[in-house]
XYZ file of C-alpha atoms in Angstrom:
105
model
C 0.069 0.543 -0.405
C 3.089 2.836 0.669
C 4.664 1.275 -2.070
C 2.130 2.335 -4.432
C 1.290 5.987 -2.690
C 4.784 6.399 -4.060
C 4.633 4.893 -6.964
C 1.352 7.292 -8.003
C 2.836 10.421 -6.185
C 6.267 9.713 -8.154
C 5.154 11.400 -11.954
C 2.991 14.511 -9.611
C 6.038 14.637 -7.605
C 8.458 15.414 -11.099
C 6.683 17.801 -12.427
C 6.562 19.971 -10.412
C 10.540 19.714 -9.877
C 10.896 20.152 -13.559
C 8.930 23.331 -13.729
C 10.735 25.055 -11.339
C 12.310 28.319 -11.694
C 14.313 30.374 -9.958
C 13.197 32.022 -7.445
C 14.253 35.901 -8.886
C 13.267 33.737 -12.667
C 9.114 33.975 -10.874
C 6.947 36.629 -11.472
C 6.863 39.054 -8.550
C 3.387 39.061 -6.879
C 0.626 42.070 -7.419
C -0.854 44.131 -5.045
C -4.362 43.819 -4.234
C -6.298 47.384 -3.788
C -9.122 46.617 -1.061
C -11.813 49.180 -1.687
C -14.024 50.744 0.986
C -17.594 48.409 1.140
C -20.832 49.962 2.608
C -24.525 48.598 3.303
C -26.871 50.889 1.724
C -30.147 50.558 3.804
C -33.088 51.205 1.861
C -36.275 53.215 3.231
C -38.603 50.654 4.908
C -41.409 51.254 1.988
C -39.332 51.167 -1.400
C -40.512 49.140 -4.300
C -38.059 46.507 -5.667
C -38.214 49.035 -8.587
C -36.772 52.246 -6.086
C -34.459 50.240 -4.869
C -32.529 49.165 -8.081
C -32.615 52.995 -8.343
C -30.229 53.239 -5.606
C -28.364 50.756 -6.672
C -27.702 52.077 -10.506
C -26.879 55.107 -8.892
C -24.683 53.247 -6.244
C -22.809 52.162 -9.730
C -23.466 55.402 -11.814
C -20.413 56.778 -8.625
C -17.994 53.749 -9.885
C -18.962 52.032 -7.341
C -20.066 47.775 -8.054
C -22.620 46.504 -6.022
C -21.031 42.942 -4.087
C -25.000 41.175 -2.373
C -27.704 42.154 -2.231
C -30.206 40.987 0.971
C -32.778 40.031 0.982
C -33.484 40.026 4.527
C -33.969 43.553 4.723
C -34.338 45.837 1.950
C -30.432 47.175 0.443
C -27.144 46.049 -0.989
C -23.630 46.581 -0.379
C -21.163 48.724 -2.116
C -17.752 49.420 -2.686
C -16.445 51.872 -4.539
C -12.479 53.500 -5.367
C -10.690 55.208 -2.242
C -11.142 58.950 -4.010
C -14.819 58.408 -4.569
C -16.840 60.809 -3.445
C -20.233 59.456 -2.437
C -23.463 60.698 -2.703
C -25.405 57.948 -1.585
C -26.674 58.456 1.963
C -29.082 61.609 0.111
C -30.333 59.885 -1.984
C -33.491 60.394 -1.969
C -34.420 55.821 -1.466
C -31.303 54.657 0.880
C -32.085 55.619 5.098
C -28.737 54.979 5.469
C -25.210 54.107 4.034
C -22.753 52.472 6.745
C -19.255 51.079 6.896
C -18.953 47.344 6.362
C -16.874 46.515 9.600
C -17.148 43.422 11.000
C -19.051 43.535 14.489
C -18.698 42.334 17.801
C -21.678 41.286 20.660
C -20.228 40.733 24.221
């Protein structure tokens, strides 16, 4: 049993050793920039069309819709670091808050 495992792993180990490059020739990892994310809550009486209008307003300002919530009328949106958001002044938006970790005591 043990010998069979070595035999089945052996070709993959040969593949890995044949395709390795020296560290100096490997491409440098790219930096990932994260955009600030916000939770947008629409007004309680907002219709699905009005929620879509709020999402479109966020997209028009350079935002990227992340998640659409079902328990509340709202969605998450990420904006570039330097963009100016006027989302909180939209007529169908109740609240805009930073998406962050919440803790209970």
